Amino acid sequence: MRPTLALQSIPMFILSVRSSLAVALLIPVLAAAQSPEAKEAAARYAVADIRVLVPGVVYNAGLLDLAAAYTKETGKKVAVSLVGMGAIVNGVKSANPPADVIALPFELMSTLSLDGGIVPGTFAPLGRSEMGLAVRAGAPHPDISTVEKLAAALRTAKAVMRSNPAGGSMVAKVIEDKVIKRPEFAGVNSPVSTQGEGGQALVRGEGDMALQAICEILPYKQIELVAPLPRELGAWIDMSAAVSARAMHRDDALAFMKYLLRPESNTAWKTKGLERFN
């Protein structure tokens, strides 16, 4: 099982290897770590051609595949750092070495833009990360096509796991505000996960359903996506991308952004759970 995404900052290095293919190496770099491996990982991150800072809903939604493909095509090394939504704005403003390309929800990116935190003219819509319902692999998939049917399905569960909004997770907040707090869902037993996301709790055997971002359901073979939540709920996060004003590799960052946003990249995003805007 992967680490708790909302609580980790994990650079992902996309490196060229002897076969000329790109490989992805997960190397945690913790500030307090002093091991030779951690120092080496930090050094690699510092010299990457393009550094990317994103929350889990982008990290898990095709970005790593696209970064690997970009490295294979161009030879440029891409370092992708995963930061929880509650800490990402501070990371954009203060992390060293600074990120070149950043991804944030629209509202946060708008504020950052007004504060002079991005290169003018680079703010671009990226895509929509929708929330979905997960069940254990092999379990029946209930009909959740309407709010009423979703509520009825959730009431049949002994426990519907979800992420803890107290940790700063925007996914958790969307699920709580757009679903759990609505009167239609009164009587649903929906405990917060004490370790990681709601989907990860379901993977561990806690509960029998989970509400989670679709891109954070699809990576786990132990659970299955039933469907996106009804559109009436508005349970999604609209994401954007930009070049950071602190970027040290602006030309490379712009080229990588164009690659991420080109129509040919849409399938990679959609397969992993991010719907590009038309």
PDB file of C-alpha atoms in Angstrom:
ATOM      1  CA  MET A   1       0.000   0.000   0.000  1.00  0.00           C
ATOM      2  CA  ARG A   2       1.270   3.442  -0.873  1.00  0.00           C
ATOM      3  CA  PRO A   3       1.990   6.046   1.853  1.00  0.00           C
ATOM      4  CA  THR A   4      -0.686   8.424   3.070  1.00  0.00           C
ATOM      5  CA  LEU A   5      -0.835  10.888   0.210  1.00  0.00           C
ATOM      6  CA  ALA A   6      -2.152  13.896   2.082  1.00  0.00           C
ATOM      7  CA  LEU A   7       0.638  13.708   4.639  1.00  0.00           C
ATOM      8  CA  GLN A   8       3.662  12.962   2.475  1.00  0.00           C
ATOM      9  CA  SER A   9       5.831  15.045   0.164  1.00  0.00           C
ATOM     10  CA  ILE A  10       7.387  12.562  -2.225  1.00  0.00           C
ATOM     11  CA  PRO A  11       9.492  13.619  -5.218  1.00  0.00           C
ATOM     12  CA  MET A  12       9.077  11.295  -8.196  1.00  0.00           C
ATOM     13  CA  PHE A  13      12.148  11.258 -10.410  1.00  0.00           C
ATOM     14  CA  ILE A  14      11.677  10.358 -14.057  1.00  0.00           C
ATOM     15  CA  LEU A  15      15.164   9.256 -15.122  1.00  0.00           C
ATOM     16  CA  SER A  16      16.751   7.963 -18.323  1.00  0.00           C
ATOM     17  CA  VAL A  17      18.138   4.432 -18.031  1.00  0.00           C
ATOM     18  CA  ARG A  18      20.400   2.248 -20.207  1.00  0.00           C
ATOM     19  CA  SER A  19      17.521   0.955 -22.291  1.00  0.00           C
ATOM     20  CA  SER A  20      16.668   4.613 -23.078  1.00  0.00           C
ATOM     21  CA  LEU A  21      13.260   4.097 -21.480  1.00  0.00           C
ATOM     22  CA  ALA A  22      12.069   6.265 -18.596  1.00  0.00           C
ATOM     23  CA  VAL A  23      11.605   4.825 -15.143  1.00  0.00           C
ATOM     24  CA  ALA A  24       9.936   6.300 -12.082  1.00  0.00           C
ATOM     25  CA  LEU A  25      11.616   5.961  -8.711  1.00  0.00           C
ATOM     26  CA  LEU A  26       9.651   6.809  -5.576  1.00  0.00           C
ATOM     27  CA  ILE A  27      12.184   8.387  -3.192  1.00  0.00           C
ATOM     28  CA  PRO A  28      10.870  10.077  -0.049  1.00  0.00           C
ATOM     29  CA  VAL A  29      12.841  13.161   0.891  1.00  0.00           C
ATOM     30  CA  LEU A  30      12.068  14.156   4.459  1.00  0.00           C
ATOM     31  CA  ALA A  31      13.579  17.292   5.910  1.00  0.00           C
ATOM     32  CA  ALA A  32      14.836  15.524   9.003  1.00  0.00           C
ATOM     33  CA  ALA A  33      16.376  12.601   7.139  1.00  0.00           C
ATOM     34  CA  GLN A  34      20.152  12.475   7.033  1.00  0.00           C
ATOM     35  CA  SER A  35      20.683   9.127   5.309  1.00  0.00           C
ATOM     36  CA  PRO A  36      22.941   8.982   2.234  1.00  0.00           C
ATOM     37  CA  GLU A  37      19.931   7.866   0.169  1.00  0.00           C
ATOM     38  CA  ALA A  38      17.907  10.895   1.224  1.00  0.00           C
ATOM     39  CA  LYS A  39      20.777  13.240   0.457  1.00  0.00           C
ATOM     40  CA  GLU A  40      21.241  11.663  -2.966  1.00  0.00           C
ATOM     41  CA  ALA A  41      17.516  11.966  -3.705  1.00  0.00           C
ATOM     42  CA  ALA A  42      17.506  15.616  -2.676  1.00  0.00           C
ATOM     43  CA  ALA A  43      20.501  16.253  -4.935  1.00  0.00           C
ATOM     44  CA  ARG A  44      18.722  14.647  -7.889  1.00  0.00           C
ATOM     45  CA  TYR A  45      15.627  16.721  -7.243  1.00  0.00           C
ATOM     46  CA  ALA A  46      17.716  19.894  -7.126  1.00  0.00           C
ATOM     47  CA  VAL A  47      19.244  19.267 -10.553  1.00  0.00           C
ATOM     48  CA  ALA A  48      16.095  18.058 -12.342  1.00  0.00           C
ATOM     49  CA  ASP A  49      15.323  19.841 -15.589  1.00  0.00           C
ATOM     50  CA  ILE A  50      11.711  20.373 -14.569  1.00  0.00           C
ATOM     51  CA  ARG A  51      10.310  20.282 -11.028  1.00  0.00           C
ATOM     52  CA  VAL A  52       6.568  19.808 -10.603  1.00  0.00           C
ATOM     53  CA  LEU A  53       4.544  20.337  -7.413  1.00  0.00           C
ATOM     54  CA  VAL A  54       1.048  18.834  -7.302  1.00  0.00           C
ATOM     55  CA  PRO A  55      -1.645  17.481  -4.934  1.00  0.00           C
ATOM     56  CA  GLY A  56      -2.810  13.872  -5.010  1.00  0.00           C
ATOM     57  CA  VAL A  57      -5.728  14.438  -7.405  1.00  0.00           C
ATOM     58  CA  VAL A  58      -3.230  15.336 -10.138  1.00  0.00           C
ATOM     59  CA  TYR A  59      -0.367  13.094  -9.021  1.00  0.00           C
ATOM     60  CA  ASN A  60      -2.611  10.023  -9.245  1.00  0.00           C
ATOM     61  CA  ALA A  61      -4.365  11.078 -12.452  1.00  0.00           C
ATOM     62  CA  GLY A  62      -1.925  10.356 -15.252  1.00  0.00           C
ATOM     63  CA  LEU A  63       0.804  12.886 -14.510  1.00  0.00           C
ATOM     64  CA  LEU A  64       3.490  10.286 -13.828  1.00  0.00           C
ATOM     65  CA  ASP A  65       2.773   8.456 -17.078  1.00  0.00           C
ATOM     66  CA  LEU A  66       2.943  11.698 -19.024  1.00  0.00           C
ATOM     67  CA  ALA A  67       6.142  12.758 -17.265  1.00  0.00           C
ATOM     68  CA  ALA A  68       7.757   9.427 -18.134  1.00  0.00           C
ATOM     69  CA  ALA A  69       6.675   9.749 -21.763  1.00  0.00           C
ATOM     70  CA  TYR A  70       7.997  13.317 -21.904  1.00  0.00           C
ATOM     71  CA  THR A  71      11.361  12.218 -20.528  1.00  0.00           C
ATOM     72  CA  LYS A  72      11.515   9.417 -23.089  1.00  0.00           C
ATOM     73  CA  GLU A  73      10.759  11.832 -25.933  1.00  0.00           C
ATOM     74  CA  THR A  74      12.940  14.765 -24.862  1.00  0.00           C
ATOM     75  CA  GLY A  75      15.549  13.452 -22.426  1.00  0.00           C
ATOM     76  CA  LYS A  76      14.473  16.078 -19.891  1.00  0.00           C
ATOM     77  CA  LYS A  77      14.378  14.807 -16.310  1.00  0.00           C
ATOM     78  CA  VAL A  78      11.106  15.575 -14.529  1.00  0.00           C
ATOM     79  CA  ALA A  79      10.781  15.571 -10.736  1.00  0.00           C
ATOM     80  CA  VAL A  80       7.198  15.358  -9.469  1.00  0.00           C
ATOM     81  CA  SER A  81       6.653  16.227  -5.819  1.00  0.00           C
ATOM     82  CA  LEU A  82       3.424  15.204  -4.122  1.00  0.00           C
ATOM     83  CA  VAL A  83       2.171  17.595  -1.433  1.00  0.00           C
ATOM     84  CA  GLY A  84      -1.083  17.486   0.501  1.00  0.00           C
ATOM     85  CA  MET A  85      -3.637  20.109  -0.508  1.00  0.00           C
ATOM     86  CA  GLY A  86      -3.444  21.776   2.899  1.00  0.00           C
ATOM     87  CA  ALA A  87       0.268  22.498   2.510  1.00  0.00           C
ATOM     88  CA  ILE A  88       0.717  22.990  -1.200  1.00  0.00           C
ATOM     89  CA  VAL A  89       0.315  26.777  -1.352  1.00  0.00           C
ATOM     90  CA  ASN A  90       3.030  27.247   1.277  1.00  0.00           C
ATOM     91  CA  GLY A  91       5.137  24.795  -0.699  1.00  0.00           C
ATOM     92  CA  VAL A  92       4.727  26.823  -3.865  1.00  0.00           C
ATOM     93  CA  LYS A  93       5.743  29.983  -2.039  1.00  0.00           C
ATOM     94  CA  SER A  94       8.606  28.723   0.082  1.00  0.00           C
ATOM     95  CA  ALA A  95       9.908  25.263  -0.905  1.00  0.00           C
ATOM     96  CA  ASN A  96      13.550  25.112  -1.948  1.00  0.00           C
ATOM     97  CA  PRO A  97      14.476  24.297  -4.592  1.00  0.00           C
ATOM     98  CA  PRO A  98      11.324  25.889  -6.021  1.00  0.00           C
ATOM     99  CA  ALA A  99       8.882  24.120  -8.321  1.00  0.00           C
ATOM    100  CA  ASP A 100       8.657  25.092 -11.983  1.00  0.00           C
ATOM    101  CA  VAL A 101       5.175  23.772 -12.810  1.00  0.00           C
ATOM    102  CA  ILE A 102       2.394  23.767 -10.222  1.00  0.00           C
ATOM    103  CA  ALA A 103      -1.177  22.451 -10.113  1.00  0.00           C
ATOM    104  CA  LEU A 104      -3.849  23.877  -7.817  1.00  0.00           C
ATOM    105  CA  PRO A 105      -7.642  24.146  -7.604  1.00  0.00           C
ATOM    106  CA  PHE A 106      -8.936  27.125  -9.550  1.00  0.00           C
ATOM    107  CA  GLU A 107      -9.679  29.254  -6.515  1.00  0.00           C
ATOM    108  CA  LEU A 108      -6.243  28.747  -4.973  1.00  0.00           C
ATOM    109  CA  MET A 109      -4.492  29.372  -8.285  1.00  0.00           C
ATOM    110  CA  SER A 110      -6.520  32.557  -8.780  1.00  0.00           C
ATOM    111  CA  THR A 111      -5.405  33.865  -5.399  1.00  0.00           C
ATOM    112  CA  LEU A 112      -1.804  32.877  -6.101  1.00  0.00           C
ATOM    113  CA  SER A 113      -1.997  34.672  -9.442  1.00  0.00           C
ATOM    114  CA  LEU A 114      -3.270  37.863  -7.812  1.00  0.00           C
ATOM    115  CA  ASP A 115      -0.369  37.626  -5.356  1.00  0.00           C
ATOM    116  CA  GLY A 116       2.132  37.459  -8.227  1.00  0.00           C
ATOM    117  CA  GLY A 117       2.923  33.809  -7.570  1.00  0.00           C
ATOM    118  CA  ILE A 118       2.710  32.573 -11.171  1.00  0.00           C
ATOM    119  CA  VAL A 119       4.152  33.674 -14.503  1.00  0.00           C
ATOM    120  CA  PRO A 120       1.540  35.897 -16.211  1.00  0.00           C
ATOM    121  CA  GLY A 121      -0.280  34.187 -19.057  1.00  0.00           C
ATOM    122  CA  THR A 122       0.457  30.618 -17.900  1.00  0.00           C
ATOM    123  CA  PHE A 123      -2.680  29.975 -15.800  1.00  0.00           C
ATOM    124  CA  ALA A 124      -4.448  27.154 -17.691  1.00  0.00           C
ATOM    125  CA  PRO A 125      -7.461  24.927 -16.908  1.00  0.00           C
ATOM    126  CA  LEU A 126      -6.294  21.352 -16.385  1.00  0.00           C
ATOM    127  CA  GLY A 127      -9.311  19.186 -15.608  1.00  0.00           C
ATOM    128  CA  ARG A 128     -12.015  18.055 -13.216  1.00  0.00           C
ATOM    129  CA  SER A 129     -11.405  15.504 -10.470  1.00  0.00           C
ATOM    130  CA  GLU A 130     -14.741  13.932  -9.557  1.00  0.00           C
ATOM    131  CA  MET A 131     -15.625  12.062  -6.390  1.00  0.00           C
ATOM    132  CA  GLY A 132     -16.893   8.510  -6.689  1.00  0.00           C
ATOM    133  CA  LEU A 133     -18.161   5.550  -4.698  1.00  0.00           C
ATOM    134  CA  ALA A 134     -15.899   2.545  -4.178  1.00  0.00           C
ATOM    135  CA  VAL A 135     -16.750  -0.970  -3.013  1.00  0.00           C
ATOM    136  CA  ARG A 136     -14.561  -3.975  -2.338  1.00  0.00           C
ATOM    137  CA  ALA A 137     -13.476  -5.868  -5.443  1.00  0.00           C
ATOM    138  CA  GLY A 138     -16.164  -8.347  -6.436  1.00  0.00           C
ATOM    139  CA  ALA A 139     -18.906  -6.707  -4.357  1.00  0.00           C
ATOM    140  CA  PRO A 140     -22.206  -5.719  -6.040  1.00  0.00           C
ATOM    141  CA  HIS A 141     -22.312  -2.281  -7.633  1.00  0.00           C
ATOM    142  CA  PRO A 142     -25.423  -0.412  -6.472  1.00  0.00           C
ATOM    143  CA  ASP A 143     -27.301   2.051  -8.652  1.00  0.00           C
ATOM    144  CA  ILE A 144     -26.203   5.542  -7.564  1.00  0.00           C
ATOM    145  CA  SER A 145     -27.465   7.457 -10.588  1.00  0.00           C
ATOM    146  CA  THR A 146     -29.514   9.876  -8.453  1.00  0.00           C
ATOM    147  CA  VAL A 147     -29.000  11.495  -5.074  1.00  0.00           C
ATOM    148  CA  GLU A 148     -31.867   9.450  -3.648  1.00  0.00           C
ATOM    149  CA  LYS A 149     -30.423   6.166  -4.931  1.00  0.00           C
ATOM    150  CA  LEU A 150     -26.949   7.071  -3.675  1.00  0.00           C
ATOM    151  CA  ALA A 151     -28.317   7.853  -0.211  1.00  0.00           C
ATOM    152  CA  ALA A 152     -30.239   4.570  -0.132  1.00  0.00           C
ATOM    153  CA  ALA A 153     -27.109   2.649  -1.171  1.00  0.00           C
ATOM    154  CA  LEU A 154     -24.958   4.312   1.470  1.00  0.00           C
ATOM    155  CA  ARG A 155     -27.472   3.503   4.209  1.00  0.00           C
ATOM    156  CA  THR A 156     -27.107  -0.205   3.440  1.00  0.00           C
ATOM    157  CA  ALA A 157     -23.394  -0.077   4.306  1.00  0.00           C
ATOM    158  CA  LYS A 158     -22.121  -0.848   7.777  1.00  0.00           C
ATOM    159  CA  ALA A 159     -19.523   1.903   7.272  1.00  0.00           C
ATOM    160  CA  VAL A 160     -18.782   4.254   4.376  1.00  0.00           C
ATOM    161  CA  MET A 161     -15.165   5.292   4.809  1.00  0.00           C
ATOM    162  CA  ARG A 162     -13.917   8.771   3.903  1.00  0.00           C
ATOM    163  CA  SER A 163     -10.847  10.933   4.368  1.00  0.00           C
ATOM    164  CA  ASN A 164     -10.483  13.214   7.379  1.00  0.00           C
ATOM    165  CA  PRO A 165     -11.102  16.896   6.520  1.00  0.00           C
ATOM    166  CA  ALA A 166      -9.219  17.946   9.658  1.00  0.00           C
ATOM    167  CA  GLY A 167      -5.997  17.045   7.861  1.00  0.00           C
ATOM    168  CA  GLY A 168      -6.503  19.770   5.243  1.00  0.00           C
ATOM    169  CA  SER A 169      -7.606  17.434   2.447  1.00  0.00           C
ATOM    170  CA  MET A 170      -9.769  19.250  -0.102  1.00  0.00           C
ATOM    171  CA  VAL A 171     -11.133  15.898  -1.274  1.00  0.00           C
ATOM    172  CA  ALA A 172     -12.293  15.208   2.280  1.00  0.00           C
ATOM    173  CA  LYS A 173     -13.886  18.637   2.554  1.00  0.00           C
ATOM    174  CA  VAL A 174     -15.753  18.255  -0.736  1.00  0.00           C
ATOM    175  CA  ILE A 175     -17.104  14.867   0.351  1.00  0.00           C
ATOM    176  CA  GLU A 176     -18.158  16.212   3.745  1.00  0.00           C
ATOM    177  CA  ASP A 177     -19.749  19.430   2.464  1.00  0.00           C
ATOM    178  CA  LYS A 178     -21.297  18.145  -0.765  1.00  0.00           C
ATOM    179  CA  VAL A 179     -22.448  14.743   0.479  1.00  0.00           C
ATOM    180  CA  ILE A 180     -22.291  13.888   4.178  1.00  0.00           C
ATOM    181  CA  LYS A 181     -23.739  17.160   5.489  1.00  0.00           C
ATOM    182  CA  ARG A 182     -26.698  17.163   3.109  1.00  0.00           C
ATOM    183  CA  PRO A 183     -30.001  16.182   4.748  1.00  0.00           C
ATOM    184  CA  GLU A 184     -30.577  13.414   2.192  1.00  0.00           C
ATOM    185  CA  PHE A 185     -27.676  11.499   3.746  1.00  0.00           C
ATOM    186  CA  ALA A 186     -28.883  11.568   7.329  1.00  0.00           C
ATOM    187  CA  GLY A 187     -28.432   8.166   8.898  1.00  0.00           C
ATOM    188  CA  VAL A 188     -25.392   7.198   6.798  1.00  0.00           C
ATOM    189  CA  ASN A 189     -22.569   5.836   8.965  1.00  0.00           C
ATOM    190  CA  SER A 190     -19.508   7.500   7.477  1.00  0.00           C
ATOM    191  CA  PRO A 191     -16.458   7.403   9.780  1.00  0.00           C
ATOM    192  CA  VAL A 192     -13.261   9.177   8.781  1.00  0.00           C
ATOM    193  CA  SER A 193     -10.180   7.107   8.107  1.00  0.00           C
ATOM    194  CA  THR A 194      -7.646   7.225  10.905  1.00  0.00           C
ATOM    195  CA  GLN A 195      -4.825   6.397   8.511  1.00  0.00           C
ATOM    196  CA  GLY A 196      -4.748   7.783   4.987  1.00  0.00           C
ATOM    197  CA  GLU A 197      -7.627   8.230   2.586  1.00  0.00           C
ATOM    198  CA  GLY A 198     -11.072   6.711   2.752  1.00  0.00           C
ATOM    199  CA  GLY A 199     -10.229   4.478  -0.192  1.00  0.00           C
ATOM    200  CA  GLN A 200      -7.091   3.252   1.539  1.00  0.00           C
ATOM    201  CA  ALA A 201      -9.164   2.375   4.611  1.00  0.00           C
ATOM    202  CA  LEU A 202     -11.440   0.266   2.410  1.00  0.00           C
ATOM    203  CA  VAL A 203      -8.358  -1.447   0.956  1.00  0.00           C
ATOM    204  CA  ARG A 204      -7.311  -2.350   4.505  1.00  0.00           C
ATOM    205  CA  GLY A 205     -10.712  -3.968   5.115  1.00  0.00           C
ATOM    206  CA  GLU A 206     -12.322  -1.112   7.050  1.00  0.00           C
ATOM    207  CA  GLY A 207     -15.948  -0.525   6.106  1.00  0.00           C
ATOM    208  CA  ASP A 208     -17.663  -1.876   3.008  1.00  0.00           C
ATOM    209  CA  MET A 209     -17.841   1.287   0.899  1.00  0.00           C
ATOM    210  CA  ALA A 210     -15.785   4.457   0.523  1.00  0.00           C
ATOM    211  CA  LEU A 211     -16.276   7.943  -0.869  1.00  0.00           C
ATOM    212  CA  GLN A 212     -13.097   9.153  -2.558  1.00  0.00           C
ATOM    213  CA  ALA A 213     -11.727  11.005  -5.564  1.00  0.00           C
ATOM    214  CA  ILE A 214     -11.950   8.666  -8.543  1.00  0.00           C
ATOM    215  CA  CYS A 215      -8.249   9.038  -9.319  1.00  0.00           C
ATOM    216  CA  GLU A 216      -7.517   7.798  -5.787  1.00  0.00           C
ATOM    217  CA  ILE A 217      -9.774   4.736  -6.190  1.00  0.00           C
ATOM    218  CA  LEU A 218      -8.496   3.428  -9.521  1.00  0.00           C
ATOM    219  CA  PRO A 219      -4.910   2.557  -8.429  1.00  0.00           C
ATOM    220  CA  TYR A 220      -6.049  -0.151  -5.995  1.00  0.00           C
ATOM    221  CA  LYS A 221      -6.978  -3.621  -7.265  1.00  0.00           C
ATOM    222  CA  GLN A 222      -8.614  -4.466  -3.915  1.00  0.00           C
ATOM    223  CA  ILE A 223     -11.436  -1.972  -4.541  1.00  0.00           C
ATOM    224  CA  GLU A 224     -13.596  -0.997  -7.509  1.00  0.00           C
ATOM    225  CA  LEU A 225     -15.194   2.212  -8.708  1.00  0.00           C
ATOM    226  CA  VAL A 226     -18.981   1.985  -8.806  1.00  0.00           C
ATOM    227  CA  ALA A 227     -19.539   5.321 -10.561  1.00  0.00           C
ATOM    228  CA  PRO A 228     -19.014   9.052 -10.149  1.00  0.00           C
ATOM    229  CA  LEU A 229     -21.357  10.678  -7.650  1.00  0.00           C
ATOM    230  CA  PRO A 230     -24.514  12.273  -9.122  1.00  0.00           C
ATOM    231  CA  ARG A 231     -23.750  15.570 -10.839  1.00  0.00           C
ATOM    232  CA  GLU A 232     -26.452  17.310  -8.797  1.00  0.00           C
ATOM    233  CA  LEU A 233     -24.078  17.148  -5.809  1.00  0.00           C
ATOM    234  CA  GLY A 234     -21.293  19.080  -7.517  1.00  0.00           C
ATOM    235  CA  ALA A 235     -18.773  16.786  -5.815  1.00  0.00           C
ATOM    236  CA  TRP A 236     -15.620  17.587  -7.740  1.00  0.00           C
ATOM    237  CA  ILE A 237     -12.492  19.739  -7.734  1.00  0.00           C
ATOM    238  CA  ASP A 238     -11.599  21.802 -10.798  1.00  0.00           C
ATOM    239  CA  MET A 239      -7.832  21.872 -11.246  1.00  0.00           C
ATOM    240  CA  SER A 240      -5.530  24.271 -13.048  1.00  0.00           C
ATOM    241  CA  ALA A 241      -1.832  24.416 -13.876  1.00  0.00           C
ATOM    242  CA  ALA A 242       0.680  27.243 -14.221  1.00  0.00           C
ATOM    243  CA  VAL A 243       4.360  28.084 -14.255  1.00  0.00           C
ATOM    244  CA  SER A 244       5.503  29.305 -10.858  1.00  0.00           C
ATOM    245  CA  ALA A 245       6.947  32.803 -10.608  1.00  0.00           C
ATOM    246  CA  ARG A 246       9.805  31.180  -8.686  1.00  0.00           C
ATOM    247  CA  ALA A 247      10.548  28.742 -11.529  1.00  0.00           C
ATOM    248  CA  MET A 248      14.210  28.371 -12.363  1.00  0.00           C
ATOM    249  CA  HIS A 249      13.540  26.588 -15.672  1.00  0.00           C
ATOM    250  CA  ARG A 250      10.768  28.620 -17.276  1.00  0.00           C
ATOM    251  CA  ASP A 251      11.283  27.574 -20.885  1.00  0.00           C
ATOM    252  CA  ASP A 252      11.354  23.881 -19.969  1.00  0.00           C
ATOM    253  CA  ALA A 253       8.348  24.392 -17.701  1.00  0.00           C
ATOM    254  CA  LEU A 254       6.326  26.007 -20.492  1.00  0.00           C
ATOM    255  CA  ALA A 255       7.231  23.195 -22.886  1.00  0.00           C
ATOM    256  CA  PHE A 256       6.185  20.560 -20.353  1.00  0.00           C
ATOM    257  CA  MET A 257       2.902  22.354 -19.646  1.00  0.00           C
ATOM    258  CA  LYS A 258       2.097  22.414 -23.368  1.00  0.00           C
ATOM    259  CA  TYR A 259       2.773  18.679 -23.471  1.00  0.00           C
ATOM    260  CA  LEU A 260       0.441  18.044 -20.526  1.00  0.00           C
ATOM    261  CA  LEU A 261      -2.347  20.146 -22.031  1.00  0.00           C
ATOM    262  CA  ARG A 262      -2.175  18.964 -25.641  1.00  0.00           C
ATOM    263  CA  PRO A 263      -5.183  16.945 -26.906  1.00  0.00           C
ATOM    264  CA  GLU A 264      -2.990  13.862 -27.370  1.00  0.00           C
ATOM    265  CA  SER A 265      -2.502  13.731 -23.580  1.00  0.00           C
ATOM    266  CA  ASN A 266      -6.209  13.637 -22.767  1.00  0.00           C
ATOM    267  CA  THR A 267      -6.466   9.845 -22.847  1.00  0.00           C
ATOM    268  CA  ALA A 268      -3.707   9.474 -20.244  1.00  0.00           C
ATOM    269  CA  TRP A 269      -5.531  11.863 -17.918  1.00  0.00           C
ATOM    270  CA  LYS A 270      -8.978  10.310 -18.460  1.00  0.00           C
ATOM    271  CA  THR A 271      -7.764   6.735 -17.942  1.00  0.00           C
ATOM    272  CA  LYS A 272      -6.483   7.665 -14.474  1.00  0.00           C
ATOM    273  CA  GLY A 273      -9.516   9.700 -13.413  1.00  0.00           C
ATOM    274  CA  LEU A 274      -9.100  13.344 -14.500  1.00  0.00           C
ATOM    275  CA  GLU A 275     -11.568  14.729 -17.029  1.00  0.00           C
ATOM    276  CA  ARG A 276      -9.941  17.377 -19.208  1.00  0.00           C
ATOM    277  CA  PHE A 277     -11.981  20.475 -19.997  1.00  0.00           C
ATOM    278  CA  ASN A 278     -13.065  20.831 -23.627  1.00  0.00           C
TER     279      ASN A 278
END
